[in-house]
Short mmCIF file of C-alpha atoms and ligand atoms in Angstrom, two decimals:
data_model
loop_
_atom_site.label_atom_id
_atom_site.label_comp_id
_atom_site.label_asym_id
_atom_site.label_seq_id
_atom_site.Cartn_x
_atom_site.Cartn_y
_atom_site.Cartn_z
CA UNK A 1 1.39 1.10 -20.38
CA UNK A 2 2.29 4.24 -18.36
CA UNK A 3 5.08 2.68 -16.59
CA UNK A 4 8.58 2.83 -16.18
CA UNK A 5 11.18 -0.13 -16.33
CA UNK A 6 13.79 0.41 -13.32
CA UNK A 7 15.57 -2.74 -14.34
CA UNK A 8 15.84 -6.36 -14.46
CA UNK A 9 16.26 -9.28 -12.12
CA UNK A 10 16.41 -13.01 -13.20
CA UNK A 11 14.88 -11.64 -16.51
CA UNK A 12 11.98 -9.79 -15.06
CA UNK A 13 11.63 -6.50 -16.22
CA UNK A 14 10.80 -4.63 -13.13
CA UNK A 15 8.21 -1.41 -13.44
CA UNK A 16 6.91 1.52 -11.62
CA UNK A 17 3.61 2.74 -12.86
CA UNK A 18 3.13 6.81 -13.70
CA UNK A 19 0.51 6.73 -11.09
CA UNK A 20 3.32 5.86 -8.05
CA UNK A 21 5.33 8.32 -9.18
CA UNK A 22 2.55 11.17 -8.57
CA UNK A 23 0.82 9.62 -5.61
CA UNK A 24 4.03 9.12 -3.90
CA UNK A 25 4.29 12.65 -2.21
CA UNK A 26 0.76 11.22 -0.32
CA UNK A 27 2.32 8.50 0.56
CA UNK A 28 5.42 9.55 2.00
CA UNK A 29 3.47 12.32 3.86
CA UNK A 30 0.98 9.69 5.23
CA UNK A 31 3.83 7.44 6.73
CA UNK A 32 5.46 10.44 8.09
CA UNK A 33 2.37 11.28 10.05
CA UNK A 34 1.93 7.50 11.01
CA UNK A 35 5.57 8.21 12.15
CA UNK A 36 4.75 11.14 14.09
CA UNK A 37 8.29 12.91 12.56
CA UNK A 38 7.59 16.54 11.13
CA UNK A 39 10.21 16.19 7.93
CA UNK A 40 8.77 14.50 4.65
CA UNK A 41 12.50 12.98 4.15
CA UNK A 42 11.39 10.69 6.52
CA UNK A 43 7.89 9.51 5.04
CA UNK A 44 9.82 9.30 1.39
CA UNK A 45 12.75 7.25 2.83
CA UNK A 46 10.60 4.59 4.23
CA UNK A 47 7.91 4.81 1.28
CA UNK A 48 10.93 3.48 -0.65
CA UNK A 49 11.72 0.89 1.43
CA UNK A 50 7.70 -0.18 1.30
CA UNK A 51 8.09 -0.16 -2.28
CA UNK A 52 11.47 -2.11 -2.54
CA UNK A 53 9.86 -4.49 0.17
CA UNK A 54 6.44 -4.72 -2.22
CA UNK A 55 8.74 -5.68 -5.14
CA UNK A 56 11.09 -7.99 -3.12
CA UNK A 57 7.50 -9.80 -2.28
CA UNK A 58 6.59 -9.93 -5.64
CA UNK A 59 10.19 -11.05 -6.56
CA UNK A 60 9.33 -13.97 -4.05
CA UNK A 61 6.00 -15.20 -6.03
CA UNK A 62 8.53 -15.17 -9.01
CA UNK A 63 11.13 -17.33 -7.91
CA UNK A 64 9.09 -19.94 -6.96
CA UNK A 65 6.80 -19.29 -10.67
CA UNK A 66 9.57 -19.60 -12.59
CA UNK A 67 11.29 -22.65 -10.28
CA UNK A 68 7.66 -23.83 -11.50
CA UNK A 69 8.70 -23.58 -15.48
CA UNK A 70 5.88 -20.59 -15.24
CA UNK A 71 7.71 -17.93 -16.79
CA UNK A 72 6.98 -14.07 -15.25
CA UNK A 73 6.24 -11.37 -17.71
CA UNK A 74 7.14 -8.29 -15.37
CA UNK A 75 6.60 -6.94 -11.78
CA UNK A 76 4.79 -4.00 -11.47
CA UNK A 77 4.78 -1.27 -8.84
CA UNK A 78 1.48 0.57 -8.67
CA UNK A 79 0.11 2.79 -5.60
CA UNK A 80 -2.32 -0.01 -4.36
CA UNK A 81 0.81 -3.07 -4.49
CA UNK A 82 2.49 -5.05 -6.29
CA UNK A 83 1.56 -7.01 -9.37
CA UNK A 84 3.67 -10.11 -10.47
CA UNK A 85 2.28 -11.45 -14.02
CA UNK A 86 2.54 -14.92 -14.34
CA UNK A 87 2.34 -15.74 -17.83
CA UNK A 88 -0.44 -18.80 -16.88
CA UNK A 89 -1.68 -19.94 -14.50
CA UNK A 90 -0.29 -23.07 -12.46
CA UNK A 91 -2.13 -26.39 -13.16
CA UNK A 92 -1.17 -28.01 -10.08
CA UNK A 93 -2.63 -26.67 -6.95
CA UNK A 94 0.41 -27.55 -4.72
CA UNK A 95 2.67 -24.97 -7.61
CA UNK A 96 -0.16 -22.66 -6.75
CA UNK A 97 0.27 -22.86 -2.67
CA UNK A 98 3.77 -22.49 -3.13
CA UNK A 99 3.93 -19.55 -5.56
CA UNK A 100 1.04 -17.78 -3.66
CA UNK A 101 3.24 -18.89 0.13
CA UNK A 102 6.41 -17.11 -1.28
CA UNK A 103 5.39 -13.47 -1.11
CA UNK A 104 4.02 -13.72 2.51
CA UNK A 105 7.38 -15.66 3.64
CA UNK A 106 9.51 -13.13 2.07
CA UNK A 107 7.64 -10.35 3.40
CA UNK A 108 8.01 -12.09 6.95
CA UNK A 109 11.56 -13.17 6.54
CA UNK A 110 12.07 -8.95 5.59
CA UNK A 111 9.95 -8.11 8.97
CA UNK A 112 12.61 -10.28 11.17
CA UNK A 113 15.63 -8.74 9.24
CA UNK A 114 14.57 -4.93 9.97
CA UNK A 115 13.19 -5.74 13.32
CA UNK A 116 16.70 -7.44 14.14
CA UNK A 117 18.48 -4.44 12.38
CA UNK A 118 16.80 -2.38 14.40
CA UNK A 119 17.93 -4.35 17.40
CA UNK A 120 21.45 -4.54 16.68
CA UNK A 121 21.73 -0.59 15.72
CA UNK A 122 19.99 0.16 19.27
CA UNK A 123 23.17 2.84 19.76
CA UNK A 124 22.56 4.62 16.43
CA UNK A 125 20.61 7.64 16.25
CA UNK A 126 16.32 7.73 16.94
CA UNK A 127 15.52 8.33 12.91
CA UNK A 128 17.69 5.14 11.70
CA UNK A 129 15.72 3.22 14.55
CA UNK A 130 12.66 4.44 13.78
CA UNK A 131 12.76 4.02 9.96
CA UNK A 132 14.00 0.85 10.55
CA UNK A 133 11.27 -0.51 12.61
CA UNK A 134 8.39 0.79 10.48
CA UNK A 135 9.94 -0.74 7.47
CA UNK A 136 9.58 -3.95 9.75
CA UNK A 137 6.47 -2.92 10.95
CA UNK A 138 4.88 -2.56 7.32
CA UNK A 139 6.95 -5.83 6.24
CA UNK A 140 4.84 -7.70 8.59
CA UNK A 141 1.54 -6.07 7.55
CA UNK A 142 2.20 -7.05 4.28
CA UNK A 143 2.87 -9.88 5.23
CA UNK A 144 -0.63 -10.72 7.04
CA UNK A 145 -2.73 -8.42 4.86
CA UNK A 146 -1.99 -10.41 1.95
CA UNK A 147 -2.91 -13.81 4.16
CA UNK A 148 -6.35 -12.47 4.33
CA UNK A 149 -8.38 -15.00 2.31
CA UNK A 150 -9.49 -12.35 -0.24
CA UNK A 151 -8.76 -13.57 -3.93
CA UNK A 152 -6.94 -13.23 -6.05
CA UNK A 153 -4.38 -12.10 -3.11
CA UNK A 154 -2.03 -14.68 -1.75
CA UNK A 155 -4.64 -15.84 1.19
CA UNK A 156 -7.33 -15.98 -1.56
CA UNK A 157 -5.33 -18.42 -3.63
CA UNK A 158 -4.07 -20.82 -0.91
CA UNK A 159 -7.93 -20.94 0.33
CA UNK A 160 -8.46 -22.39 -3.66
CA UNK A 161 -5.08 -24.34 -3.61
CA UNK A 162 -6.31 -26.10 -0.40
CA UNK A 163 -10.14 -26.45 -1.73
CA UNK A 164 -9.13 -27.20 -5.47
CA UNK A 165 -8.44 -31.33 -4.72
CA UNK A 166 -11.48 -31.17 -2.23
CA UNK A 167 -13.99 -29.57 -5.19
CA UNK A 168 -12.28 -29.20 -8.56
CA UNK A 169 -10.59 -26.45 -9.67
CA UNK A 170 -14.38 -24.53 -11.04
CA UNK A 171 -16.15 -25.14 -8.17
CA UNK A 172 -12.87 -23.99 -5.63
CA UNK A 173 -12.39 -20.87 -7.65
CA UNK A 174 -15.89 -20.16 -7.35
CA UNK A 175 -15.92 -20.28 -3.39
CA UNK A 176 -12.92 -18.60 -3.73
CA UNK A 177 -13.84 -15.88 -5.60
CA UNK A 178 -17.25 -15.22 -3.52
CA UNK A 179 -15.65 -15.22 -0.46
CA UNK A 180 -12.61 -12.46 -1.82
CA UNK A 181 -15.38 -10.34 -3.05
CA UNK A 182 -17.47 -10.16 0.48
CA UNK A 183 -13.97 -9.56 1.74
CA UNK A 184 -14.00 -6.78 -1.33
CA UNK A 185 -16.93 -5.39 -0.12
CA UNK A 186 -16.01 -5.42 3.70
CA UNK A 187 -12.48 -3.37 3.04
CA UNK A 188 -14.83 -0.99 0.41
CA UNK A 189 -16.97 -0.17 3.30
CA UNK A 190 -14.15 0.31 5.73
CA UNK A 191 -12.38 2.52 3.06
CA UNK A 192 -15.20 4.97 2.81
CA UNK A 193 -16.18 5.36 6.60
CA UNK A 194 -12.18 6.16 6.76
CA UNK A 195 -12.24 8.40 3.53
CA UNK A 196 -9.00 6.42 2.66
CA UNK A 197 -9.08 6.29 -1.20
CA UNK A 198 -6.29 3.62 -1.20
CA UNK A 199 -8.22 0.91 0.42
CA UNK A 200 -11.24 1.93 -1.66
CA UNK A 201 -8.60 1.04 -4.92
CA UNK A 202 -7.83 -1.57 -3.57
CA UNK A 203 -11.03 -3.28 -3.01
CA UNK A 204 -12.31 -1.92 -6.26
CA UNK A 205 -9.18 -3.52 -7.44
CA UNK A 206 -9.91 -7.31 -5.61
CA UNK A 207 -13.70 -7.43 -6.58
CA UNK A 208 -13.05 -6.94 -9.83
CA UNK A 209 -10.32 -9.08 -10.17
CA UNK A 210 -11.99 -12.03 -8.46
CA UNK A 211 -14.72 -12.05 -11.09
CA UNK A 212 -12.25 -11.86 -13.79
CA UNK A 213 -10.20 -14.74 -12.57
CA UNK A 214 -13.65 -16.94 -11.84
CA UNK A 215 -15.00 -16.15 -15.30
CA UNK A 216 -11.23 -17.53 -16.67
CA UNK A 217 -11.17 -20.35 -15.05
CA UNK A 218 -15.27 -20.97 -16.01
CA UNK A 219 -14.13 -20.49 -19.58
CA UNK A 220 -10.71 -22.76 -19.19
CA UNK A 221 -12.80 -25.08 -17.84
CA UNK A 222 -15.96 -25.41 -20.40
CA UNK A 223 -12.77 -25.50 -23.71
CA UNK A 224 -11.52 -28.18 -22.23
CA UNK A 225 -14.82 -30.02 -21.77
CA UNK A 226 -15.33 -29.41 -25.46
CA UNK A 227 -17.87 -26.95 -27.28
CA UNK A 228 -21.17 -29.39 -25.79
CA UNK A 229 -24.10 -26.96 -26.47
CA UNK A 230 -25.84 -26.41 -23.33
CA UNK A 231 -28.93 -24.02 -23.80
CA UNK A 232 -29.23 -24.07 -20.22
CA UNK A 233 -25.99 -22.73 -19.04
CA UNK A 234 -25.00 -19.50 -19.14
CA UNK A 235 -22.31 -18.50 -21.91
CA UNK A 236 -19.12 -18.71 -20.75
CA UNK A 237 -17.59 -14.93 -21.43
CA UNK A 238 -13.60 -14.85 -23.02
CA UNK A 239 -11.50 -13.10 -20.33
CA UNK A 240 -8.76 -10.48 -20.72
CA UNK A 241 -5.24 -11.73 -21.22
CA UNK A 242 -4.09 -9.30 -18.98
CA UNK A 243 -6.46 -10.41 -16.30
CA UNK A 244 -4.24 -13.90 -16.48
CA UNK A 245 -2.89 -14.87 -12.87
CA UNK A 246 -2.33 -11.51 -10.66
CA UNK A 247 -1.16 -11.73 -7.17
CA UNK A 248 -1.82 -7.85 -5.70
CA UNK A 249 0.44 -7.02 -2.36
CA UNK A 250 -1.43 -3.51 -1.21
CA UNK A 251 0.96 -1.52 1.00
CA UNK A 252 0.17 -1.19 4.51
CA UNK A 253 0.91 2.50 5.23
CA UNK A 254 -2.13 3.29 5.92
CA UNK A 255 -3.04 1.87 9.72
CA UNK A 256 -2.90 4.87 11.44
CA UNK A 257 -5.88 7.78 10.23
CA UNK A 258 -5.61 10.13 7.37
CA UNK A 259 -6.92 13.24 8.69
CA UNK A 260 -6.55 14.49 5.23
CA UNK A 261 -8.52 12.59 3.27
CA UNK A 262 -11.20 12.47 5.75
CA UNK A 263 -11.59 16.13 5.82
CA UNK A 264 -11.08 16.51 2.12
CA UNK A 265 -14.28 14.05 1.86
CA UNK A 266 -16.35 15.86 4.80
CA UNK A 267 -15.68 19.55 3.37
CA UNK A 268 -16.49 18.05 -0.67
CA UNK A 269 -19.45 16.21 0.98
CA UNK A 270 -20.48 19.81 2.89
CA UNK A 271 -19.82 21.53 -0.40
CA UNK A 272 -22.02 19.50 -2.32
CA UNK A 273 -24.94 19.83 0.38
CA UNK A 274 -24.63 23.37 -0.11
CA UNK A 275 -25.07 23.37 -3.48
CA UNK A 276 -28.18 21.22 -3.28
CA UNK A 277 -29.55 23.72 -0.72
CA UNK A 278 -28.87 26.32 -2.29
CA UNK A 279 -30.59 25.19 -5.45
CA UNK A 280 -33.24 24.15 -3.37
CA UNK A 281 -33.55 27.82 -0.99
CA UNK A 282 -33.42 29.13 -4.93
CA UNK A 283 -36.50 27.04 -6.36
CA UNK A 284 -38.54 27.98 -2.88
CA UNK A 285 -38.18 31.52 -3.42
CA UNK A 286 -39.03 31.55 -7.01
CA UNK A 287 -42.37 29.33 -6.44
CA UNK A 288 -45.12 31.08 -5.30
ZN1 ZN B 1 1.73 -11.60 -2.76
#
């Protein structure tokens, strides 16, 4: 839907969603200010290699799914990350470490390549040095962002893979799925005192997610037991298809502030007082 197939590897169709494609003048421009270089060449040249590094992640999770007999439907590039769509989910929870470990390694693995490439090309000129070490530099946020236990992102799911043969798989995903929706909350919260809409996305994106995935696995769970009518418990509620098995890799461009959308939130936040007082300066004069 709204996206754009850039080709295939082992199979996978590989997409860039419509969205990417406008927000990535913002993008560029924000990595060329965390750069500190005045040309947007720059900020686009290492937005592409963020987005080639978010897909080589996601290419990771893949390998190992499909090593797995789990076969991939497509990767998908949006502005917040990377999707890889599993077709299902992996019954065993060591498949699950592995498959959920394989996006962070890559992404670490990428981090040492640039950072050595950087290294080695010490004599070449400042840009190629400098482009080089912030795709390394985002490579390794990547890398530990997605660590974070908030699921469904990598962290998330090796925090269930590890709990699932302490607790069962309901009760893991359920801890799971609490604890990546604080974590929701936390980056929400962080998002808006930095006016950075991306972050806000992407919690949006991990809250919701991590309810979806509980309520699949609730519903997985209570077919399997049977159809036992239980007035007591709470109907179990059919989840989306597409909700089936996500692993998001947000990209990390965004550490350093965003003046921008900071001040675009402060003056729409003035504007909107304004408004109100004006209304309100209005409705004083007309009472008596
Ligand atoms: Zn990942």
């Amino acid at each position: 839907m709204y996206s754009y197939s850039i080709g295939q590897i082992y199979g996978i169709p590989i997409k860039i969603h419509i969205t990417l494609l406008i927000f990535l003048p913002i993008i560029a421009l924000q990595i060329s200010a965390v750069m500190g270089v005045g040309s947007l060449m720059w900020g686009f040249l290492a937005a592409f290699g963020l987005f080639a590094s978010v897909g080589l992640h996601e290419l990771g999770h893949s390998v190992v799914a499909l090593s797995k007999r789990i076969r991939v439907r497509e990767i998908l590039l949006l502005p917040i990350g990377g999707l890889a769509q599993l077709e299902r989910m992996p019954e065993n929870p060591d498949d699950e470490m592995q498959i959920a470990l394989a996006g962070p390694i890559v992404s670490f693995g990428l981090a040492i390549v640039f950072w050595l490439l950087a290294m080695l090309l010490s004599w070449g000129p400042a840009w190629l040095i400098l482009l080089l070490r912030v795709i390394a530099a985002m490579n390794l946020m990547l890398a530990l962002f997605n660590l974070l236990p908030s699921f469904p992102m990598d962290g998330g799911r090796i925090f269930r893979a590890w709990l699932t043969p302490r607790l069962g798989l309901l009760e893991a995903t359920r801890i799971a799925a609490r604890t990546g929706r604080g974590m929701a909350i936390a980056f929400g919260i962080w998002g808006l005192l930095r006016g950075s809409l991306i972050t806000i996305a992407v919690a949006v994106f991990i809250y919701m997610a991590a309810g979806a995935e509980y309520r699949m696995v609730q519903f997985r769970e209570r077919m399997r037991g049977g159809f036992s009518f239980d007035p007591f418990q709470q109907p179990a509620v059919a989840p989306d298809e597409e909700d089936d098995n996500i692993t998001v890799s947000p990209p990390p461009y965004e550490r350093a502030q965003e003046p921008q959308w900071r001040d675009w939130l402060k003056r729409s936040n003035q504007k909107v007082r304004k408004v109100f007082d004006d209304l309100f300066d209005d409705w004083n004069r007309r009472s008596p």
